[in-house]
Amino acid sequence: MTLGAWDAQGVGAVVVGERRSIVGGNWKMNTDLAAAVELADNVVAGCQALLSECDVAVFPPFPYLQAVGRALGNHGLLLGAQDVYHQPNGAYTGEVSSAMLLDLNVQIVLVGHSERRHVIGEDNELVNTKVRASLESGLHVILCIGETLEQRQAGRTNQVNVAQLVAGLQGVGTEQMRQVTVAYEPVWAIGTGQTATPRDAVAVHRVVRRTIADLYDEDTAGSVRIQYGGSVTASNAADLFAEPEIDGALVGGASLEADQFMGIVRAAVES
Ligand code: 13P
């Protein structure tokens, strides 16, 4: 599979300490066909000039991937999927394989999003199976991790995030880590308007990076991008991105408005 311009400018070219930001718009179960295409058109128009300095991905609902992919054209934005199933094909009613996603020119996939874990009920083992299958197929993976409010209040933030990270990456080789981005999305910050402070986010990002260094090596840890997600808006993005530990954002609600989303991408470029 070829990643085109992204491969030339993106993860393949990451220099330790100079990680290229990546901003993703997770549209979740929102938009309809016409709104999805219009949003994609507007994001392309607004972001095109910024793509030399930042990777930008959109994650529309499955049924709109093809239409959104057409709207993205060859402008350099990444087409992403919100989930994937680990089996290549067969009797798995309702599921979508990485081969099907690749057929639609999907380049990047979310795995282990908090809504998959906490609403749909995915566990660490399934998340890991999906991570490995996606990487083997050539997709880039955003592995999402994050603690609930209860877990944070019980002082288990680091323990939970490390456990999700270690389990999610089990069996993933050092070379494959070039295809991996981690998104730290505290569950209590998602869709609540209660963004983590840059300080809180950085504290977890450091633990994530240290864990990757322990699992792999310092170079790998220095190259992996760690996004923050949870109520990121055009107004709070600059403060988050001012932290060198925060390599971009995974955006839900604010990615449904092209202006807001572009404001976040701009903040990433200016950081
Ligand atoms: P919000 O930006 O709506 O809080 O959602 C974050 C998220 O879950 C992105 O994957």
Tab-separated table of C-alpha atoms and ligand atoms in Angstrom:
chain	number	residue	atom	x	y	z
A	1	MET	CA	0.000	0.000	0.000
A	2	THR	CA	1.270	3.461	-0.727
A	3	LEU	CA	0.668	6.402	1.523
A	4	GLY	CA	1.738	8.885	-1.152
A	5	ALA	CA	2.584	12.352	0.038
A	6	TRP	CA	1.898	11.400	3.611
A	7	ASP	CA	4.611	8.776	3.564
A	8	ALA	CA	7.081	11.282	2.204
A	9	GLN	CA	6.243	14.027	4.680
A	10	GLY	CA	4.742	12.183	7.581
A	11	VAL	CA	5.669	9.356	9.907
A	12	GLY	CA	8.433	8.171	7.613
A	13	ALA	CA	10.170	11.500	8.024
A	14	VAL	CA	9.709	11.926	11.756
A	15	VAL	CA	12.866	13.046	13.499
A	16	VAL	CA	13.157	12.430	17.212
A	17	GLY	CA	12.216	15.610	19.032
A	18	GLU	CA	10.646	17.054	15.878
A	19	ARG	CA	7.449	15.129	15.659
A	20	ARG	CA	5.006	16.333	13.070
A	21	SER	CA	1.616	17.127	14.550
A	22	ILE	CA	-1.420	15.090	13.575
A	23	VAL	CA	-4.959	16.387	13.968
A	24	GLY	CA	-7.888	14.035	13.456
A	25	GLY	CA	-11.569	14.819	13.122
A	26	ASN	CA	-13.642	11.947	14.516
A	27	TRP	CA	-17.136	12.588	13.199
A	28	LYS	CA	-18.516	9.655	15.225
A	29	MET	CA	-22.129	8.740	14.287
A	30	ASN	CA	-22.903	12.195	12.904
A	31	THR	CA	-23.653	13.861	9.535
A	32	ASP	CA	-25.655	12.489	6.642
A	33	LEU	CA	-24.273	11.882	3.172
A	34	ALA	CA	-24.721	15.448	1.933
A	35	ALA	CA	-23.410	16.984	5.167
A	36	ALA	CA	-20.400	14.652	5.203
A	37	VAL	CA	-19.381	15.623	1.666
A	38	GLU	CA	-19.917	19.307	2.358
A	39	LEU	CA	-17.856	19.110	5.539
A	40	ALA	CA	-15.071	17.268	3.692
A	41	ASP	CA	-15.092	19.883	0.907
A	42	ASN	CA	-14.820	22.679	3.458
A	43	VAL	CA	-12.054	20.956	5.393
A	44	VAL	CA	-10.071	20.444	2.179
A	45	ALA	CA	-10.515	24.091	1.211
A	46	GLY	CA	-9.451	25.290	4.654
A	47	CYS	CA	-6.623	22.882	5.426
A	48	GLN	CA	-4.886	22.394	2.115
A	49	ALA	CA	-2.359	25.168	2.702
A	50	LEU	CA	-1.485	23.778	6.140
A	51	LEU	CA	-0.743	20.210	5.124
A	52	SER	CA	2.953	20.780	4.522
A	53	GLU	CA	3.325	21.214	8.278
A	54	CYS	CA	0.688	18.999	9.837
A	55	ASP	CA	-1.053	15.698	9.117
A	56	VAL	CA	-4.827	16.041	9.023
A	57	ALA	CA	-7.220	13.083	9.017
A	58	VAL	CA	-10.995	12.830	8.972
A	59	PHE	CA	-12.936	9.832	10.266
A	60	PRO	CA	-16.434	9.817	8.746
A	61	PRO	CA	-19.026	7.104	9.442
A	62	PHE	CA	-18.431	3.899	7.424
A	63	PRO	CA	-21.240	4.464	4.888
A	64	TYR	CA	-19.783	7.807	3.822
A	65	LEU	CA	-16.135	6.771	3.493
A	66	GLN	CA	-16.239	6.440	-0.266
A	67	ALA	CA	-17.986	9.761	-0.872
A	68	VAL	CA	-15.737	11.571	1.601
A	69	GLY	CA	-12.695	9.907	0.028
A	70	ARG	CA	-13.745	11.339	-3.334
A	71	ALA	CA	-14.184	14.771	-1.815
A	72	LEU	CA	-10.715	14.581	-0.249
A	73	GLY	CA	-9.243	13.670	-3.649
A	74	ASN	CA	-5.461	13.857	-3.786
A	75	HIS	CA	-5.088	16.933	-1.646
A	76	GLY	CA	-3.107	15.155	1.059
A	77	LEU	CA	-5.695	14.808	3.802
A	78	LEU	CA	-5.897	11.342	5.289
A	79	LEU	CA	-9.057	9.289	5.034
A	80	GLY	CA	-9.678	7.467	8.303
A	81	ALA	CA	-12.102	4.875	9.662
A	82	GLN	CA	-13.532	4.904	13.172
A	83	ASP	CA	-13.094	1.189	13.726
A	84	VAL	CA	-12.141	-2.041	11.954
A	85	TYR	CA	-12.608	-5.778	12.474
A	86	HIS	CA	-9.568	-8.025	12.683
A	87	GLN	CA	-10.813	-10.875	10.449
A	88	PRO	CA	-10.115	-10.500	6.713
A	89	ASN	CA	-13.601	-11.701	5.608
A	90	GLY	CA	-16.295	-14.206	6.455
A	91	ALA	CA	-19.400	-14.603	8.585
A	92	TYR	CA	-19.034	-11.525	10.803
A	93	THR	CA	-22.329	-9.748	10.300
A	94	GLY	CA	-22.040	-5.995	10.521
A	95	GLU	CA	-18.250	-5.861	10.657
A	96	VAL	CA	-15.797	-4.208	8.249
A	97	SER	CA	-12.312	-5.575	7.481
A	98	SER	CA	-9.095	-3.698	6.871
A	99	ALA	CA	-9.074	-5.029	3.279
A	100	MET	CA	-12.446	-3.346	2.702
A	101	LEU	CA	-11.128	-0.113	4.178
A	102	LEU	CA	-8.006	-0.263	2.018
A	103	ASP	CA	-10.261	-0.779	-0.999
A	104	LEU	CA	-11.757	2.636	-0.233
A	105	ASN	CA	-8.317	4.216	0.146
A	106	VAL	CA	-8.572	4.454	3.911
A	107	GLN	CA	-5.099	5.035	5.317
A	108	ILE	CA	-5.617	5.315	9.040
A	109	VAL	CA	-7.943	3.750	11.595
A	110	LEU	CA	-9.019	4.446	15.173
A	111	VAL	CA	-8.748	1.429	17.450
A	112	GLY	CA	-9.933	1.248	21.051
A	113	HIS	CA	-11.839	4.516	21.086
A	114	SER	CA	-13.422	5.079	24.492
A	115	GLU	CA	-16.906	4.729	23.023
A	116	ARG	CA	-15.948	1.349	21.575
A	117	ARG	CA	-14.548	0.311	24.952
A	118	HIS	CA	-17.216	1.733	27.252
A	119	VAL	CA	-20.403	1.835	25.159
A	120	ILE	CA	-19.893	-1.175	22.863
A	121	GLY	CA	-17.853	-3.183	25.378
A	122	GLU	CA	-14.539	-3.880	23.623
A	123	ASP	CA	-11.813	-5.179	25.913
A	124	ASN	CA	-8.039	-4.827	25.728
A	125	GLU	CA	-7.663	-8.195	24.054
A	126	LEU	CA	-9.983	-7.354	21.169
A	127	VAL	CA	-8.363	-3.930	20.825
A	128	ASN	CA	-4.961	-5.592	20.548
A	129	THR	CA	-6.214	-8.059	17.926
A	130	LYS	CA	-7.545	-5.161	15.877
A	131	VAL	CA	-4.302	-3.191	16.262
A	132	ARG	CA	-2.207	-6.096	15.008
A	133	ALA	CA	-4.489	-6.959	12.094
A	134	SER	CA	-4.625	-3.321	10.988
A	135	LEU	CA	-0.856	-2.883	11.138
A	136	GLU	CA	-0.280	-6.103	9.231
A	137	SER	CA	-2.611	-4.886	6.487
A	138	GLY	CA	-0.616	-1.645	6.177
A	139	LEU	CA	-3.045	0.725	7.857
A	140	HIS	CA	-1.780	3.377	10.244
A	141	VAL	CA	-3.382	2.937	13.688
A	142	ILE	CA	-4.403	5.510	16.250
A	143	LEU	CA	-4.547	3.518	19.474
A	144	CYS	CA	-6.901	5.317	21.857
A	145	ILE	CA	-6.494	5.040	25.602
A	146	GLY	CA	-7.883	6.926	28.574
A	147	GLU	CA	-9.172	6.626	32.110
A	148	THR	CA	-12.704	7.196	33.389
A	149	LEU	CA	-13.481	9.812	36.024
A	150	GLU	CA	-13.896	7.080	38.621
A	151	GLN	CA	-10.494	5.654	37.804
A	152	ARG	CA	-8.894	9.119	37.973
A	153	GLN	CA	-10.528	9.871	41.296
A	154	ALA	CA	-9.301	6.545	42.623
A	155	GLY	CA	-5.728	7.556	41.709
A	156	ARG	CA	-5.511	4.919	38.973
A	157	THR	CA	-4.914	7.192	35.958
A	158	ASN	CA	-1.398	6.007	35.143
A	159	GLN	CA	-2.148	2.393	35.922
A	160	VAL	CA	-5.166	2.316	33.590
A	161	ASN	CA	-3.432	4.104	30.717
A	162	VAL	CA	-0.301	1.975	30.972
A	163	ALA	CA	-2.394	-1.196	31.085
A	164	GLN	CA	-4.382	-0.178	27.976
A	165	LEU	CA	-1.206	0.828	26.172
A	166	VAL	CA	0.776	-2.305	27.011
A	167	ALA	CA	-2.152	-4.585	26.171
A	168	GLY	CA	-2.926	-2.693	22.960
A	169	LEU	CA	0.660	-2.965	21.740
A	170	GLN	CA	1.236	-6.592	22.632
A	171	GLY	CA	2.902	-8.366	19.711
A	172	VAL	CA	3.536	-5.117	17.810
A	173	GLY	CA	7.133	-4.973	16.571
A	174	THR	CA	9.478	-1.988	16.720
A	175	GLU	CA	9.238	-1.442	12.944
A	176	GLN	CA	5.451	-1.453	13.130
A	177	MET	CA	5.528	1.328	15.703
A	178	ARG	CA	6.189	3.679	12.793
A	179	GLN	CA	2.550	3.047	11.838
A	180	VAL	CA	1.222	3.812	15.318
A	181	THR	CA	-0.027	7.014	16.915
A	182	VAL	CA	-1.380	7.041	20.471
A	183	ALA	CA	-4.374	9.179	21.406
A	184	TYR	CA	-4.766	9.941	25.093
A	185	GLU	CA	-8.453	10.655	25.535
A	186	PRO	CA	-9.574	10.810	29.163
A	187	VAL	CA	-13.144	9.549	29.153
A	188	TRP	CA	-14.311	12.330	31.491
A	189	ALA	CA	-13.125	14.952	28.987
A	190	ILE	CA	-14.906	13.513	25.946
A	191	GLY	CA	-17.961	15.504	24.916
A	192	THR	CA	-18.196	17.175	28.322
A	193	GLY	CA	-16.566	20.534	27.633
A	194	GLN	CA	-14.203	19.652	30.466
A	195	THR	CA	-10.830	19.645	28.696
A	196	ALA	CA	-7.860	18.236	30.558
A	197	THR	CA	-5.438	20.973	31.533
A	198	PRO	CA	-2.251	20.935	29.459
A	199	ARG	CA	-0.483	19.937	32.677
A	200	ASP	CA	-2.742	16.914	33.270
A	201	ALA	CA	-2.434	15.843	29.642
A	202	VAL	CA	1.351	16.211	29.619
A	203	ALA	CA	1.652	14.138	32.793
A	204	VAL	CA	-0.047	11.193	31.084
A	205	HIS	CA	1.762	11.730	27.764
A	206	ARG	CA	5.083	11.459	29.624
A	207	VAL	CA	4.031	8.194	31.208
A	208	VAL	CA	2.931	6.892	27.793
A	209	ARG	CA	6.247	7.851	26.215
A	210	ARG	CA	8.231	6.339	29.063
A	211	THR	CA	6.256	3.116	28.739
A	212	ILE	CA	6.966	2.973	24.998
A	213	ALA	CA	10.671	3.499	25.750
A	214	ASP	CA	10.532	0.577	28.194
A	215	LEU	CA	8.672	-1.630	25.723
A	216	TYR	CA	10.810	-0.667	22.702
A	217	ASP	CA	13.625	1.881	22.850
A	218	GLU	CA	14.247	5.610	23.257
A	219	ASP	CA	14.232	6.348	19.517
A	220	THR	CA	10.880	4.663	19.050
A	221	ALA	CA	9.464	6.477	22.058
A	222	GLY	CA	10.794	9.781	20.744
A	223	SER	CA	9.211	9.252	17.337
A	224	VAL	CA	5.733	8.096	18.309
A	225	ARG	CA	3.164	10.829	18.180
A	226	ILE	CA	0.813	11.202	21.132
A	227	GLN	CA	-2.358	13.158	20.524
A	228	TYR	CA	-4.647	14.542	23.173
A	229	GLY	CA	-8.427	14.207	22.775
A	230	GLY	CA	-11.360	15.414	24.832
A	231	SER	CA	-13.271	18.664	24.306
A	232	VAL	CA	-10.557	20.229	22.151
A	233	THR	CA	-11.773	23.427	20.473
A	234	ALA	CA	-10.238	26.223	18.429
A	235	SER	CA	-10.071	28.250	21.667
A	236	ASN	CA	-8.164	25.803	23.864
A	237	ALA	CA	-6.018	24.068	21.227
A	238	ALA	CA	-3.133	26.552	21.273
A	239	ASP	CA	-2.553	26.076	25.025
A	240	LEU	CA	-2.466	22.311	24.604
A	241	PHE	CA	-0.185	22.416	21.547
A	242	ALA	CA	2.225	24.789	23.287
A	243	GLU	CA	3.344	21.672	25.162
A	244	PRO	CA	6.011	19.844	23.134
A	245	GLU	CA	4.679	16.561	24.557
A	246	ILE	CA	1.311	17.047	22.813
A	247	ASP	CA	1.623	16.134	19.136
A	248	GLY	CA	-1.833	17.099	17.941
A	249	ALA	CA	-5.419	16.298	18.795
A	250	LEU	CA	-8.232	13.883	18.165
A	251	VAL	CA	-11.306	16.046	17.886
A	252	GLY	CA	-14.951	15.042	18.161
A	253	GLY	CA	-17.630	17.735	18.373
A	254	ALA	CA	-15.472	20.582	17.074
A	255	SER	CA	-14.536	18.582	13.972
A	256	LEU	CA	-18.146	18.802	12.753
A	257	GLU	CA	-17.699	22.508	12.058
A	258	ALA	CA	-15.083	23.185	9.406
A	259	ASP	CA	-14.129	26.587	10.855
A	260	GLN	CA	-13.571	25.182	14.341
A	261	PHE	CA	-11.614	22.242	12.993
A	262	MET	CA	-9.452	24.486	10.824
A	263	GLY	CA	-8.782	26.681	13.857
A	264	ILE	CA	-7.417	23.612	15.648
A	265	VAL	CA	-5.266	22.600	12.681
A	266	ARG	CA	-3.958	26.163	12.448
A	267	ALA	CA	-3.068	26.092	16.154
A	268	ALA	CA	-1.130	22.867	15.572
A	269	VAL	CA	0.799	24.429	12.697
A	270	GLU	CA	1.578	27.573	14.686
A	271	SER	CA	2.725	25.705	17.805
B	1	13P	P1	-14.970	15.604	21.807
B	1	13P	O1	-13.959	16.463	21.092
B	1	13P	O2	-16.366	15.801	21.316
B	1	13P	O3	-14.837	15.720	23.296
B	1	13P	O4	-14.620	14.080	21.444
B	1	13P	C1	-13.311	13.643	21.552
B	1	13P	C2	-13.193	12.310	20.942
B	1	13P	O5	-13.760	11.340	21.427
B	1	13P	C3	-12.416	12.198	19.707
B	1	13P	O6	-12.195	10.868	19.362
